């Protein structure tokens, strides 16, 4: 279930970033918006510069991270994202299940 049409950053950077260069890491850049939201918040908090980096980026990410280990437009599933804690119990990530269903439906045509 998608709650917001755009990323929402709820935890502001600490005052420790003021006057310092900062690196922001994420495992994947889909649209690129999440890293950009954090980059802007970190600059607003006084960082001298912000470098964004991720393990995987989709080709359509805009803005693209500054540093990327792999660019791929495939469905990427990291082992730590398969299960989520929800309503007091661990279970399959519903967004991942939806993506897998869509991918399976698309490949059966």
Short mmCIF file of N, CA, C and O in Angstrom, two decimals:
data_model
loop_
_atom_site.label_atom_id
_atom_site.label_comp_id
_atom_site.label_asym_id
_atom_site.label_seq_id
_atom_site.Cartn_x
_atom_site.Cartn_y
_atom_site.Cartn_z
N UNK A 1 0.84 -1.17 0.00
CA UNK A 1 0.00 0.00 0.00
C UNK A 1 0.90 1.24 0.00
O UNK A 1 1.76 1.41 0.85
N UNK A 2 0.71 2.09 -0.96
CA UNK A 2 1.46 3.35 -1.04
C UNK A 2 0.69 4.42 -0.28
O UNK A 2 -0.50 4.63 -0.51
N UNK A 3 1.37 5.09 0.65
CA UNK A 3 0.72 6.10 1.48
C UNK A 3 0.89 7.51 0.95
O UNK A 3 0.06 8.36 1.15
N UNK A 4 2.03 7.77 0.32
CA UNK A 4 2.34 9.11 -0.17
C UNK A 4 2.76 9.03 -1.63
O UNK A 4 3.42 8.08 -2.03
N UNK A 5 2.42 10.04 -2.41
CA UNK A 5 2.82 10.04 -3.82
C UNK A 5 4.28 10.45 -3.99
O UNK A 5 4.87 10.20 -5.03
N UNK A 6 4.85 11.09 -2.97
CA UNK A 6 6.25 11.50 -2.99
C UNK A 6 6.86 11.18 -1.64
O UNK A 6 6.16 11.12 -0.63
N UNK A 7 8.19 10.99 -1.59
CA UNK A 7 8.84 10.66 -0.31
C UNK A 7 8.62 11.74 0.75
O UNK A 7 8.57 12.93 0.45
N UNK A 8 8.50 11.28 1.97
CA UNK A 8 8.35 12.17 3.12
C UNK A 8 9.50 11.87 4.07
O UNK A 8 9.70 10.72 4.46
N UNK A 9 10.28 12.89 4.43
CA UNK A 9 11.41 12.72 5.34
C UNK A 9 10.97 13.23 6.70
O UNK A 9 10.71 14.41 6.87
N UNK A 10 10.87 12.34 7.68
CA UNK A 10 10.32 12.70 8.99
C UNK A 10 11.37 12.98 10.05
O UNK A 10 11.05 13.52 11.09
N UNK A 11 12.61 12.57 9.82
CA UNK A 11 13.66 12.75 10.83
C UNK A 11 14.67 13.77 10.31
O UNK A 11 15.45 13.46 9.41
N UNK A 12 14.66 14.97 10.83
CA UNK A 12 15.60 15.97 10.32
C UNK A 12 17.04 15.61 10.69
O UNK A 12 17.28 14.94 11.69
N UNK A 13 17.97 16.04 9.85
CA UNK A 13 19.38 15.80 10.18
C UNK A 13 19.73 16.50 11.50
O UNK A 13 19.13 17.51 11.86
N UNK A 14 20.71 15.96 12.20
CA UNK A 14 21.12 16.58 13.46
C UNK A 14 21.95 17.83 13.19
O UNK A 14 22.45 18.03 12.07
N UNK A 15 22.12 18.64 14.21
CA UNK A 15 22.92 19.86 14.07
C UNK A 15 24.38 19.53 13.79
O UNK A 15 25.15 20.40 13.36
N UNK A 16 24.78 18.29 14.01
CA UNK A 16 26.17 17.87 13.78
C UNK A 16 26.60 17.99 12.32
O UNK A 16 27.79 17.99 12.02
N UNK A 17 25.64 18.07 11.38
CA UNK A 17 26.02 18.16 9.96
C UNK A 17 26.47 19.57 9.58
O UNK A 17 27.14 19.74 8.56
N UNK A 18 26.13 20.56 10.38
CA UNK A 18 26.47 21.95 10.05
C UNK A 18 27.97 22.13 9.89
O UNK A 18 28.76 21.69 10.72
N UNK A 19 28.34 22.72 8.75
CA UNK A 19 29.74 23.01 8.49
C UNK A 19 30.56 21.82 8.04
O UNK A 19 31.79 21.92 7.95
N UNK A 20 29.91 20.69 7.75
CA UNK A 20 30.64 19.47 7.38
C UNK A 20 30.15 18.92 6.04
O UNK A 20 28.97 19.07 5.70
N UNK A 21 31.03 18.22 5.33
CA UNK A 21 30.56 17.46 4.17
C UNK A 21 29.85 16.20 4.67
O UNK A 21 30.25 15.63 5.68
N UNK A 22 28.82 15.78 3.97
CA UNK A 22 28.01 14.64 4.42
C UNK A 22 27.79 13.69 3.24
O UNK A 22 27.56 14.13 2.11
N UNK A 23 27.83 12.40 3.53
CA UNK A 23 27.47 11.37 2.54
C UNK A 23 26.16 10.73 2.99
O UNK A 23 26.00 10.38 4.15
N UNK A 24 25.23 10.60 2.06
CA UNK A 24 23.93 9.99 2.33
C UNK A 24 23.83 8.73 1.48
O UNK A 24 24.01 8.78 0.26
N UNK A 25 23.55 7.59 2.12
CA UNK A 25 23.49 6.30 1.44
C UNK A 25 22.08 5.73 1.49
O UNK A 25 21.38 5.88 2.48
N UNK A 26 21.69 5.04 0.42
CA UNK A 26 20.45 4.28 0.38
C UNK A 26 20.73 3.03 -0.43
O UNK A 26 21.63 3.02 -1.26
N UNK A 27 19.97 1.98 -0.20
CA UNK A 27 20.27 0.76 -0.94
C UNK A 27 19.84 0.85 -2.40
O UNK A 27 20.45 0.28 -3.28
N UNK A 28 18.74 1.59 -2.68
CA UNK A 28 18.28 1.67 -4.07
C UNK A 28 17.68 3.04 -4.35
O UNK A 28 17.03 3.64 -3.49
N UNK A 29 17.93 3.52 -5.55
CA UNK A 29 17.31 4.77 -6.01
C UNK A 29 16.32 4.38 -7.10
O UNK A 29 16.71 3.97 -8.18
N UNK A 30 15.05 4.49 -6.77
CA UNK A 30 14.01 4.18 -7.75
C UNK A 30 13.73 5.45 -8.55
O UNK A 30 14.23 5.64 -9.63
N UNK A 31 12.97 6.36 -7.97
CA UNK A 31 12.70 7.63 -8.65
C UNK A 31 13.83 8.63 -8.43
O UNK A 31 13.97 9.57 -9.19
N UNK A 32 14.62 8.44 -7.37
CA UNK A 32 15.67 9.39 -7.02
C UNK A 32 15.20 10.44 -6.03
O UNK A 32 16.00 11.20 -5.49
N UNK A 33 13.90 10.49 -5.79
CA UNK A 33 13.34 11.54 -4.94
C UNK A 33 13.76 11.43 -3.47
O UNK A 33 14.01 12.45 -2.83
N UNK A 34 13.82 10.22 -2.93
CA UNK A 34 14.15 10.07 -1.50
C UNK A 34 15.53 10.64 -1.19
O UNK A 34 15.69 11.43 -0.25
N UNK A 35 16.53 10.26 -1.98
CA UNK A 35 17.86 10.79 -1.74
C UNK A 35 17.89 12.31 -1.92
O UNK A 35 18.58 13.01 -1.18
N UNK A 36 17.13 12.82 -2.86
CA UNK A 36 17.10 14.26 -3.08
C UNK A 36 16.46 15.00 -1.91
O UNK A 36 16.93 16.06 -1.49
N UNK A 37 15.40 14.43 -1.34
CA UNK A 37 14.74 15.04 -0.18
C UNK A 37 15.72 15.12 1.00
O UNK A 37 15.85 16.15 1.66
N UNK A 38 16.45 14.03 1.23
CA UNK A 38 17.42 14.00 2.33
C UNK A 38 18.59 14.93 2.04
O UNK A 38 19.07 15.65 2.92
N UNK A 39 19.04 14.96 0.79
CA UNK A 39 20.14 15.86 0.41
C UNK A 39 19.77 17.31 0.68
O UNK A 39 20.52 18.05 1.32
N UNK A 40 18.57 17.70 0.26
CA UNK A 40 18.14 19.10 0.48
C UNK A 40 18.00 19.41 1.96
O UNK A 40 18.41 20.47 2.42
N UNK A 41 17.43 18.48 2.74
CA UNK A 41 17.27 18.71 4.18
C UNK A 41 18.63 18.84 4.86
O UNK A 41 18.81 19.66 5.77
N UNK A 42 19.60 18.05 4.40
CA UNK A 42 20.93 18.09 4.99
C UNK A 42 21.64 19.41 4.64
O UNK A 42 22.29 20.01 5.49
N UNK A 43 21.48 19.87 3.41
CA UNK A 43 22.04 21.17 3.04
C UNK A 43 21.37 22.29 3.84
O UNK A 43 22.04 23.21 4.31
N UNK A 44 20.04 22.20 3.99
CA UNK A 44 19.31 23.20 4.79
C UNK A 44 19.77 23.22 6.24
O UNK A 44 19.69 24.24 6.91
N UNK A 45 20.27 22.07 6.73
CA UNK A 45 20.75 21.99 8.11
C UNK A 45 22.19 22.48 8.23
O UNK A 45 22.77 22.44 9.32
N UNK A 46 22.78 22.92 7.11
CA UNK A 46 24.09 23.54 7.19
C UNK A 46 25.26 22.74 6.68
O UNK A 46 26.41 23.17 6.81
N UNK A 47 25.01 21.57 6.09
CA UNK A 47 26.13 20.79 5.54
C UNK A 47 26.80 21.59 4.43
O UNK A 47 26.14 22.33 3.69
N UNK A 48 28.12 21.47 4.32
CA UNK A 48 28.84 22.21 3.28
C UNK A 48 28.62 21.60 1.90
O UNK A 48 28.60 22.32 0.90
N UNK A 49 28.45 20.29 1.84
CA UNK A 49 28.10 19.60 0.60
C UNK A 49 27.54 18.24 0.97
O UNK A 49 27.79 17.74 2.07
N UNK A 50 26.77 17.66 0.06
CA UNK A 50 26.18 16.35 0.29
C UNK A 50 26.42 15.48 -0.94
O UNK A 50 26.09 15.88 -2.05
N UNK A 51 27.01 14.32 -0.73
CA UNK A 51 27.20 13.32 -1.78
C UNK A 51 26.18 12.22 -1.54
O UNK A 51 26.06 11.71 -0.43
N UNK A 52 25.41 11.87 -2.58
CA UNK A 52 24.44 10.79 -2.45
C UNK A 52 24.99 9.53 -3.10
O UNK A 52 25.67 9.60 -4.13
N UNK A 53 24.71 8.38 -2.49
CA UNK A 53 25.23 7.11 -2.99
C UNK A 53 24.22 6.00 -2.75
O UNK A 53 23.44 6.06 -1.80
N UNK A 54 24.23 5.00 -3.64
CA UNK A 54 23.36 3.85 -3.44
C UNK A 54 23.98 2.62 -4.08
O UNK A 54 24.88 2.71 -4.92
N UNK A 55 23.48 1.47 -3.65
CA UNK A 55 23.95 0.20 -4.23
C UNK A 55 23.44 0.04 -5.66
O UNK A 55 24.19 -0.33 -6.55
N UNK A 56 22.14 0.31 -5.86
CA UNK A 56 21.51 0.12 -7.17
C UNK A 56 20.69 1.35 -7.50
O UNK A 56 20.02 1.92 -6.64
N UNK A 57 20.73 1.74 -8.76
CA UNK A 57 19.89 2.83 -9.25
C UNK A 57 19.17 2.38 -10.51
O UNK A 57 19.76 1.69 -11.35
N UNK A 58 17.91 2.75 -10.62
CA UNK A 58 17.20 2.53 -11.89
C UNK A 58 17.63 3.62 -12.85
O UNK A 58 18.01 4.71 -12.43
N UNK A 59 17.56 3.33 -14.14
CA UNK A 59 18.01 4.29 -15.15
C UNK A 59 17.17 5.56 -15.15
O UNK A 59 17.62 6.61 -15.56
N UNK A 60 15.94 5.47 -14.66
CA UNK A 60 15.04 6.63 -14.68
C UNK A 60 15.15 7.50 -13.43
O UNK A 60 14.45 8.50 -13.31
N UNK A 61 16.00 7.13 -12.49
CA UNK A 61 16.15 7.93 -11.27
C UNK A 61 16.54 9.37 -11.65
O UNK A 61 17.47 9.59 -12.41
N UNK A 62 15.79 10.32 -11.12
CA UNK A 62 16.04 11.73 -11.43
C UNK A 62 15.69 12.57 -10.21
O UNK A 62 14.51 12.72 -9.91
N UNK A 63 16.68 13.05 -9.52
CA UNK A 63 18.09 13.07 -9.88
C UNK A 63 18.76 11.73 -9.60
O UNK A 63 18.35 10.99 -8.72
N UNK A 64 19.82 11.47 -10.36
CA UNK A 64 20.61 10.27 -10.14
C UNK A 64 21.53 10.47 -8.94
O UNK A 64 22.00 11.59 -8.71
N UNK A 65 21.77 9.42 -8.18
CA UNK A 65 22.74 9.53 -7.09
C UNK A 65 24.12 9.87 -7.65
O UNK A 65 24.44 9.54 -8.80
N UNK A 66 24.94 10.50 -6.83
CA UNK A 66 26.30 10.85 -7.26
C UNK A 66 27.16 9.61 -7.47
O UNK A 66 28.00 9.58 -8.36
N UNK A 67 26.95 8.59 -6.64
CA UNK A 67 27.74 7.35 -6.70
C UNK A 67 26.77 6.17 -6.74
O UNK A 67 25.88 6.09 -5.90
N UNK A 68 26.97 5.28 -7.72
CA UNK A 68 26.10 4.11 -7.88
C UNK A 68 26.96 2.89 -8.15
O UNK A 68 27.87 2.94 -8.98
N UNK A 69 26.68 1.79 -7.46
CA UNK A 69 27.43 0.56 -7.69
C UNK A 69 26.90 -0.18 -8.92
O UNK A 69 27.68 -0.75 -9.68
N UNK A 70 25.58 -0.18 -9.14
CA UNK A 70 24.98 -0.93 -10.24
C UNK A 70 23.74 -0.18 -10.73
O UNK A 70 22.92 0.25 -9.92
N UNK A 71 23.60 -0.05 -12.04
CA UNK A 71 22.37 0.49 -12.63
C UNK A 71 21.62 -0.67 -13.26
O UNK A 71 22.18 -1.40 -14.08
N UNK A 72 20.37 -0.86 -12.84
CA UNK A 72 19.55 -1.95 -13.35
C UNK A 72 18.09 -1.56 -13.27
O UNK A 72 17.66 -0.94 -12.29
N UNK A 73 17.33 -1.91 -14.29
CA UNK A 73 15.90 -1.65 -14.28
C UNK A 73 15.09 -2.90 -13.92
O UNK A 73 13.88 -2.93 -14.04
N UNK A 74 15.78 -3.93 -13.45
CA UNK A 74 15.12 -5.15 -12.99
C UNK A 74 14.52 -4.93 -11.60
O UNK A 74 14.88 -3.99 -10.90
N UNK A 75 13.61 -5.83 -11.21
CA UNK A 75 13.08 -5.83 -9.85
C UNK A 75 14.20 -6.31 -8.94
O UNK A 75 14.70 -7.42 -9.09
N UNK A 76 14.62 -5.46 -8.03
CA UNK A 76 15.72 -5.78 -7.11
C UNK A 76 15.12 -6.14 -5.75
O UNK A 76 14.35 -5.36 -5.19
N UNK A 77 15.48 -7.30 -5.23
CA UNK A 77 15.00 -7.72 -3.92
C UNK A 77 16.21 -7.96 -3.03
O UNK A 77 17.02 -8.86 -3.28
N UNK A 78 16.36 -7.13 -2.01
CA UNK A 78 17.43 -7.31 -1.04
C UNK A 78 16.93 -8.23 0.06
O UNK A 78 15.75 -8.19 0.42
N UNK A 79 17.79 -9.06 0.61
CA UNK A 79 17.34 -10.02 1.63
C UNK A 79 16.73 -9.35 2.85
O UNK A 79 15.84 -9.91 3.48
N UNK A 80 17.17 -8.15 3.18
CA UNK A 80 16.64 -7.47 4.37
C UNK A 80 15.29 -6.81 4.11
O UNK A 80 14.68 -6.30 5.03
N UNK A 81 14.80 -6.82 2.88
CA UNK A 81 13.53 -6.18 2.58
C UNK A 81 12.39 -7.14 2.32
O UNK A 81 11.31 -6.72 1.92
N UNK A 82 12.61 -8.42 2.54
CA UNK A 82 11.57 -9.40 2.22
C UNK A 82 10.47 -9.47 3.26
O UNK A 82 9.34 -9.81 2.95
N UNK A 83 10.80 -9.16 4.51
CA UNK A 83 9.80 -9.24 5.58
C UNK A 83 9.76 -7.92 6.33
O UNK A 83 10.78 -7.25 6.47
N UNK A 84 8.58 -7.54 6.79
CA UNK A 84 8.41 -6.29 7.53
C UNK A 84 7.65 -6.56 8.83
O UNK A 84 6.89 -7.53 8.93
N UNK A 85 7.88 -5.71 9.80
CA UNK A 85 7.19 -5.82 11.09
C UNK A 85 5.95 -4.93 11.03
O UNK A 85 6.05 -3.73 10.83
N UNK A 86 4.79 -5.56 11.18
CA UNK A 86 3.53 -4.84 11.02
C UNK A 86 2.49 -5.41 11.98
O UNK A 86 2.33 -6.62 12.05
N UNK A 87 1.83 -4.53 12.68
CA UNK A 87 0.78 -4.94 13.61
C UNK A 87 1.25 -6.01 14.59
O UNK A 87 0.54 -6.98 14.89
N UNK A 88 2.49 -5.87 15.08
CA UNK A 88 3.01 -6.76 16.10
C UNK A 88 3.56 -8.09 15.61
O UNK A 88 3.87 -8.96 16.42
N UNK A 89 3.68 -8.26 14.31
CA UNK A 89 4.20 -9.53 13.80
C UNK A 89 5.01 -9.31 12.53
O UNK A 89 4.81 -8.32 11.82
N UNK A 90 5.94 -10.24 12.25
CA UNK A 90 6.74 -10.18 11.03
C UNK A 90 6.01 -10.95 9.94
O UNK A 90 5.45 -12.01 10.16
N UNK A 91 6.02 -10.39 8.73
CA UNK A 91 5.39 -11.06 7.60
C UNK A 91 5.96 -10.56 6.29
O UNK A 91 6.79 -9.65 6.28
N UNK A 92 5.51 -11.14 5.19
CA UNK A 92 5.99 -10.71 3.88
C UNK A 92 5.67 -9.23 3.64
O UNK A 92 4.63 -8.74 4.06
N UNK A 93 6.59 -8.54 2.97
CA UNK A 93 6.37 -7.14 2.62
C UNK A 93 5.28 -7.07 1.56
O UNK A 93 5.44 -7.62 0.46
N UNK A 94 4.14 -6.41 1.84
CA UNK A 94 3.04 -6.38 0.87
C UNK A 94 3.42 -5.66 -0.43
O UNK A 94 2.94 -6.04 -1.50
N UNK A 95 4.29 -4.66 -0.38
CA UNK A 95 4.72 -3.99 -1.61
C UNK A 95 5.53 -4.94 -2.47
O UNK A 95 5.40 -4.95 -3.69
N UNK A 96 6.37 -5.74 -1.83
CA UNK A 96 7.16 -6.72 -2.56
C UNK A 96 6.26 -7.78 -3.18
O UNK A 96 6.44 -8.16 -4.34
N UNK A 97 5.28 -8.24 -2.43
CA UNK A 97 4.35 -9.24 -2.98
C UNK A 97 3.61 -8.68 -4.19
O UNK A 97 3.44 -9.37 -5.19
N UNK A 98 3.18 -7.41 -4.11
CA UNK A 98 2.51 -6.78 -5.26
C UNK A 98 3.44 -6.71 -6.46
O UNK A 98 3.04 -7.00 -7.59
N UNK A 99 4.70 -6.30 -6.24
CA UNK A 99 5.67 -6.20 -7.34
C UNK A 99 5.92 -7.55 -7.98
O UNK A 99 5.99 -7.67 -9.21
N UNK A 100 6.04 -8.59 -7.15
CA UNK A 100 6.26 -9.93 -7.69
C UNK A 100 5.05 -10.41 -8.49
O UNK A 100 5.19 -11.04 -9.55
N UNK A 101 3.84 -10.10 -8.00
CA UNK A 101 2.62 -10.47 -8.74
C UNK A 101 2.58 -9.76 -10.08
O UNK A 101 2.27 -10.36 -11.11
N UNK A 102 2.90 -8.46 -10.10
CA UNK A 102 2.90 -7.70 -11.35
C UNK A 102 3.95 -8.25 -12.31
O UNK A 102 3.71 -8.38 -13.50
N UNK A 103 5.13 -8.58 -11.78
CA UNK A 103 6.19 -9.11 -12.63
C UNK A 103 5.78 -10.46 -13.22
O UNK A 103 5.98 -10.73 -14.38
N UNK A 104 5.17 -11.32 -12.39
CA UNK A 104 4.74 -12.64 -12.86
C UNK A 104 3.63 -12.49 -13.90
O UNK A 104 3.63 -13.17 -14.92
N UNK A 105 2.71 -11.57 -13.66
CA UNK A 105 1.61 -11.34 -14.60
C UNK A 105 2.15 -10.85 -15.95
O UNK A 105 1.71 -11.28 -17.00
N UNK A 106 3.16 -9.97 -15.89
CA UNK A 106 3.74 -9.43 -17.11
C UNK A 106 4.51 -10.47 -17.90
O UNK A 106 4.54 -10.45 -19.12
N UNK A 107 5.14 -11.43 -17.20
CA UNK A 107 5.94 -12.44 -17.90
C UNK A 107 5.08 -13.59 -18.43
O UNK A 107 5.55 -14.38 -19.23
N UNK A 108 3.82 -13.67 -18.01
CA UNK A 108 2.97 -14.78 -18.48
C UNK A 108 2.20 -14.43 -19.74
O UNK A 108 1.43 -15.21 -20.23
N UNK A 109 2.42 -13.24 -20.27
CA UNK A 109 1.69 -12.84 -21.49
C UNK A 109 2.25 -13.48 -22.71
O UNK A 109 3.32 -13.82 -22.92
#
